C-alpha cells in the first residue's frame, strides 16, 4: 500500500509538469504494483492510461508492455475473450521485440485455457526457444510447466509424472508464483479434493481461478456453494 501511495504522489508531480513519458512510466509501474497486491481494477486503470499515453507519444515499447500487462489482468479477472483478443494484439505488436517470447507464452496460455491445444503447443514451443536464446531459464521453466499441463489436458501418456516433475523443478528453483499457478491448474485438471486443498493454501480469493477451485472443492466435499 505504501508503494502505491508513493506512485500516486509521483504521478501528481508528473501530471503537473506535463511530462507524459514519465507519467506513462509511473502509471505502468503503479499498475504492476497494484497487480502484485491483487488490486486488479486499479491495475487495469493504470495500464489502460499508460497505453493511452503510449499511443499519443508513439512509444511502441510502452504500448507493447502495457498491452501485455492488460491482457494478463483480463485473464486474472476471468475475462477470457477480452484477454485472448488483447494478447493477440500484443503478439502483433511484439514482432521483432525482445518481448516476443512473453507474448507468445501468454497467448499460448490462453489458447490452452480455451482448448486450442495445437495452437498452444506451437506458441509454447516458440516461446521456449526464445527464452532459451535469451538465456532466461526462469521463464523457460515456466513454459515447460505449461507444456506439461498441456499434455495432461490432452490425455497423453506419462502426463501426470511430467507435471509432477515440473512442479519439483519449480519448487526447487524457488519459482513461487509459477509453482502456485501450476499446482492449482494441476489440481483442477485431476479434480482431486486433497489436491485442491493443497493447491489452494495461501492463495488470494480475489483471483477468479481460485474462486473456481474453491467452488469445485465444495462440490467434491458435498458442501453448499457459499462463494458468490
Short mmCIF file of C-alpha atoms in Angstrom, two decimals:
data_model
loop_
_atom_site.label_atom_id
_atom_site.label_comp_id
_atom_site.label_asym_id
_atom_site.label_seq_id
_atom_site.Cartn_x
_atom_site.Cartn_y
_atom_site.Cartn_z
CA UNK A 1 0.00 0.00 0.00
CA UNK A 2 2.83 2.41 0.82
CA UNK A 3 4.31 1.78 -2.63
CA UNK A 4 1.03 2.78 -4.26
CA UNK A 5 0.96 5.96 -2.18
CA UNK A 6 4.47 6.74 -3.40
CA UNK A 7 3.45 6.22 -7.04
CA UNK A 8 0.33 8.38 -6.55
CA UNK A 9 2.49 11.23 -5.26
CA UNK A 10 4.95 10.87 -8.13
CA UNK A 11 2.07 10.75 -10.58
CA UNK A 12 0.69 14.04 -9.28
CA UNK A 13 4.04 15.73 -9.88
CA UNK A 14 4.45 14.20 -13.36
CA UNK A 15 0.97 15.30 -14.40
CA UNK A 16 1.59 18.83 -13.10
CA UNK A 17 4.75 19.15 -15.17
CA UNK A 18 3.03 17.55 -18.20
CA UNK A 19 5.91 15.12 -18.58
CA UNK A 20 3.93 12.48 -20.47
CA UNK A 21 6.73 9.96 -20.88
CA UNK A 22 7.38 9.92 -17.13
CA UNK A 23 3.65 9.88 -16.42
CA UNK A 24 3.24 6.79 -18.61
CA UNK A 25 6.13 5.02 -16.89
CA UNK A 26 4.73 5.79 -13.45
CA UNK A 27 1.27 4.56 -14.46
CA UNK A 28 2.75 1.31 -15.72
CA UNK A 29 4.71 0.77 -12.51
CA UNK A 30 1.65 1.69 -10.45
CA UNK A 31 -0.38 -0.91 -12.38
CA UNK A 32 2.29 -3.57 -11.88
CA UNK A 33 2.41 -2.87 -8.15
CA UNK A 34 -1.37 -2.93 -7.84
CA UNK A 35 -1.39 -6.28 -9.68
CA UNK A 36 1.05 -7.76 -7.15
CA UNK A 37 -1.27 -6.56 -4.39
CA UNK A 38 -4.20 -8.22 -6.23
CA UNK A 39 -5.90 -4.84 -6.74
CA UNK A 40 -6.84 -5.80 -10.27
CA UNK A 41 -9.26 -2.97 -11.07
CA UNK A 42 -6.70 -0.38 -10.08
CA UNK A 43 -4.02 -2.19 -12.05
CA UNK A 44 -6.26 -2.20 -15.11
CA UNK A 45 -6.85 1.55 -14.83
CA UNK A 46 -3.12 2.21 -14.61
CA UNK A 47 -2.29 0.04 -17.61
CA UNK A 48 -5.10 1.49 -19.72
CA UNK A 49 -3.93 5.06 -19.11
CA UNK A 50 -0.32 4.07 -19.79
CA UNK A 51 -1.43 2.54 -23.10
CA UNK A 52 -3.31 5.72 -24.00
CA UNK A 53 -0.23 7.84 -23.35
CA UNK A 54 1.96 5.42 -25.31
CA UNK A 55 -0.38 5.73 -28.29
CA UNK A 56 -0.29 9.52 -28.07
CA UNK A 57 3.51 9.57 -27.87
CA UNK A 58 4.01 6.84 -30.45
CA UNK A 59 6.02 4.91 -27.87
CA UNK A 60 6.00 1.35 -29.25
CA UNK A 61 7.84 -0.20 -26.29
CA UNK A 62 5.47 1.27 -23.70
CA UNK A 63 2.46 0.30 -25.84
CA UNK A 64 3.62 -3.32 -26.01
CA UNK A 65 4.39 -3.53 -22.29
CA UNK A 66 1.05 -2.02 -21.39
CA UNK A 67 -0.89 -4.26 -23.77
CA UNK A 68 0.80 -7.40 -22.44
CA UNK A 69 0.13 -6.34 -18.86
CA UNK A 70 -3.50 -5.53 -19.62
CA UNK A 71 -4.04 -8.95 -21.22
CA UNK A 72 -2.73 -10.59 -18.04
CA UNK A 73 -5.12 -8.55 -15.92
CA UNK A 74 -8.07 -9.59 -18.10
CA UNK A 75 -7.02 -13.23 -17.69
CA UNK A 76 -6.69 -12.88 -13.90
CA UNK A 77 -10.21 -11.47 -13.78
CA UNK A 78 -11.58 -14.33 -15.86
CA UNK A 79 -12.36 -12.17 -18.89
CA UNK A 80 -11.03 -14.84 -21.23
CA UNK A 81 -12.31 -13.47 -24.53
CA UNK A 82 -11.01 -9.98 -23.86
CA UNK A 83 -7.73 -11.42 -22.60
CA UNK A 84 -7.34 -13.50 -25.75
CA UNK A 85 -8.02 -10.56 -28.06
CA UNK A 86 -5.66 -8.28 -26.11
CA UNK A 87 -2.93 -10.94 -26.05
CA UNK A 88 -3.35 -11.42 -29.82
CA UNK A 89 -2.86 -7.67 -30.25
CA UNK A 90 0.23 -7.84 -28.05
CA UNK A 91 1.66 -10.63 -30.19
CA UNK A 92 1.31 -8.46 -33.29
CA UNK A 93 2.99 -5.56 -31.53
CA UNK A 94 5.80 -7.81 -30.28
CA UNK A 95 7.13 -8.89 -33.68
CA UNK A 96 10.84 -8.11 -33.70
CA UNK A 97 10.80 -7.21 -29.99
CA UNK A 98 12.70 -8.93 -27.15
CA UNK A 99 9.27 -9.35 -25.54
CA UNK A 100 8.08 -11.65 -28.34
CA UNK A 101 8.55 -14.86 -26.27
CA UNK A 102 6.48 -13.36 -23.45
CA UNK A 103 3.68 -12.50 -25.87
CA UNK A 104 3.83 -16.00 -27.37
CA UNK A 105 3.73 -17.59 -23.93
CA UNK A 106 0.77 -15.52 -22.77
CA UNK A 107 -1.28 -16.25 -25.88
CA UNK A 108 -0.32 -19.92 -25.54
CA UNK A 109 -1.71 -19.95 -22.01
CA UNK A 110 -4.98 -18.52 -23.25
CA UNK A 111 -5.17 -20.95 -26.17
CA UNK A 112 -4.73 -23.80 -23.68
CA UNK A 113 -7.42 -22.31 -21.43
CA UNK A 114 -9.81 -22.19 -24.41
CA UNK A 115 -8.85 -25.72 -25.58
CA UNK A 116 -6.86 -24.56 -28.60
CA UNK A 117 -4.33 -27.27 -27.86
CA UNK A 118 -2.45 -27.33 -31.18
CA UNK A 119 -2.06 -23.55 -31.22
CA UNK A 120 -0.98 -23.60 -27.57
CA UNK A 121 1.68 -26.23 -28.27
CA UNK A 122 3.12 -24.20 -31.15
CA UNK A 123 3.16 -20.97 -29.14
CA UNK A 124 4.78 -22.67 -26.15
CA UNK A 125 7.50 -24.16 -28.39
CA UNK A 126 8.26 -20.77 -29.94
CA UNK A 127 8.28 -19.05 -26.55
CA UNK A 128 10.59 -21.69 -25.07
CA UNK A 129 13.01 -21.32 -27.97
CA UNK A 130 13.01 -17.55 -27.46
CA UNK A 131 13.60 -17.75 -23.72
CA UNK A 132 16.44 -20.23 -24.18
CA UNK A 133 18.04 -17.97 -26.79
CA UNK A 134 17.81 -15.04 -24.36
CA UNK A 135 19.23 -17.11 -21.50
CA UNK A 136 16.04 -16.70 -19.47
CA UNK A 137 15.99 -20.01 -17.60
CA UNK A 138 13.27 -18.86 -15.18
CA UNK A 139 10.65 -18.18 -17.84
CA UNK A 140 11.83 -21.22 -19.76
CA UNK A 141 10.98 -23.33 -16.73
CA UNK A 142 7.53 -21.71 -16.61
CA UNK A 143 6.87 -22.67 -20.23
CA UNK A 144 7.98 -26.24 -19.56
CA UNK A 145 5.48 -26.43 -16.70
CA UNK A 146 2.73 -25.18 -19.00
CA UNK A 147 3.74 -27.72 -21.65
CA UNK A 148 3.43 -30.46 -19.02
CA UNK A 149 -0.05 -29.26 -18.06
CA UNK A 150 -0.98 -29.28 -21.75
CA UNK A 151 -0.04 -32.96 -22.03
CA UNK A 152 -2.38 -33.63 -19.12
CA UNK A 153 -5.19 -31.70 -20.81
CA UNK A 154 -4.66 -33.76 -23.94
CA UNK A 155 -4.63 -37.06 -22.03
CA UNK A 156 -1.14 -38.04 -23.16
CA UNK A 157 0.84 -40.91 -21.63
CA UNK A 158 3.02 -40.08 -18.60
CA UNK A 159 1.44 -36.62 -18.37
CA UNK A 160 0.92 -36.86 -14.61
CA UNK A 161 4.57 -37.76 -13.99
CA UNK A 162 5.67 -34.94 -16.26
CA UNK A 163 3.63 -32.36 -14.35
CA UNK A 164 4.95 -33.62 -11.02
CA UNK A 165 8.49 -33.39 -12.34
CA UNK A 166 7.95 -29.76 -13.39
CA UNK A 167 6.40 -28.96 -10.01
CA UNK A 168 9.50 -30.30 -8.30
CA UNK A 169 11.70 -28.22 -10.60
CA UNK A 170 9.68 -25.06 -9.92
CA UNK A 171 9.78 -25.64 -6.18
CA UNK A 172 13.50 -26.32 -6.25
CA UNK A 173 14.13 -23.14 -8.22
CA UNK A 174 12.10 -21.04 -5.78
CA UNK A 175 9.71 -20.03 -8.56
CA UNK A 176 6.83 -19.45 -6.15
CA UNK A 177 4.25 -17.77 -8.39
CA UNK A 178 4.56 -20.29 -11.21
CA UNK A 179 4.63 -23.17 -8.72
CA UNK A 180 1.35 -21.96 -7.21
CA UNK A 181 -0.19 -21.48 -10.65
CA UNK A 182 0.91 -24.93 -11.86
CA UNK A 183 -0.22 -26.83 -8.78
CA UNK A 184 -3.64 -25.15 -8.89
CA UNK A 185 -4.12 -25.94 -12.59
CA UNK A 186 -2.93 -29.50 -11.92
CA UNK A 187 -5.45 -29.91 -9.10
CA UNK A 188 -8.26 -28.57 -11.29
CA UNK A 189 -7.35 -30.94 -14.12
CA UNK A 190 -7.14 -34.00 -11.85
CA UNK A 191 -10.29 -32.94 -9.93
CA UNK A 192 -8.95 -34.33 -6.66
CA UNK A 193 -10.20 -32.91 -3.36
CA UNK A 194 -6.93 -33.43 -1.50
CA UNK A 195 -5.02 -31.87 -4.36
CA UNK A 196 -7.32 -28.86 -4.42
CA UNK A 197 -6.95 -28.31 -0.66
CA UNK A 198 -3.17 -28.43 -1.08
CA UNK A 199 -3.19 -26.14 -4.13
CA UNK A 200 -5.42 -23.50 -2.51
CA UNK A 201 -3.16 -22.98 0.52
CA UNK A 202 -2.19 -19.33 0.80
CA UNK A 203 -3.76 -18.19 -2.48
CA UNK A 204 -5.84 -14.96 -2.57
CA UNK A 205 -9.58 -15.43 -3.01
CA UNK A 206 -9.71 -12.41 -5.32
CA UNK A 207 -8.39 -14.43 -8.27
CA UNK A 208 -11.09 -15.98 -10.45
CA UNK A 209 -9.32 -19.31 -10.86
CA UNK A 210 -9.03 -19.59 -7.06
CA UNK A 211 -12.75 -18.99 -6.68
CA UNK A 212 -13.43 -21.66 -9.28
CA UNK A 213 -11.18 -24.09 -7.42
CA UNK A 214 -12.87 -23.34 -4.09
CA UNK A 215 -16.30 -23.99 -5.62
CA UNK A 216 -15.01 -27.22 -7.16
CA UNK A 217 -13.69 -28.34 -3.78
CA UNK A 218 -17.01 -27.59 -2.08
CA UNK A 219 -18.84 -29.70 -4.66
CA UNK A 220 -16.41 -32.58 -4.22
CA UNK A 221 -16.86 -32.42 -0.45
CA UNK A 222 -20.63 -32.22 -0.73
CA UNK A 223 -20.83 -28.75 0.79
CA UNK A 224 -23.16 -25.91 -0.18
CA UNK A 225 -21.69 -23.33 -2.53
CA UNK A 226 -21.39 -20.17 -0.44
CA UNK A 227 -18.92 -18.30 -2.63
CA UNK A 228 -20.57 -15.54 -4.69
#
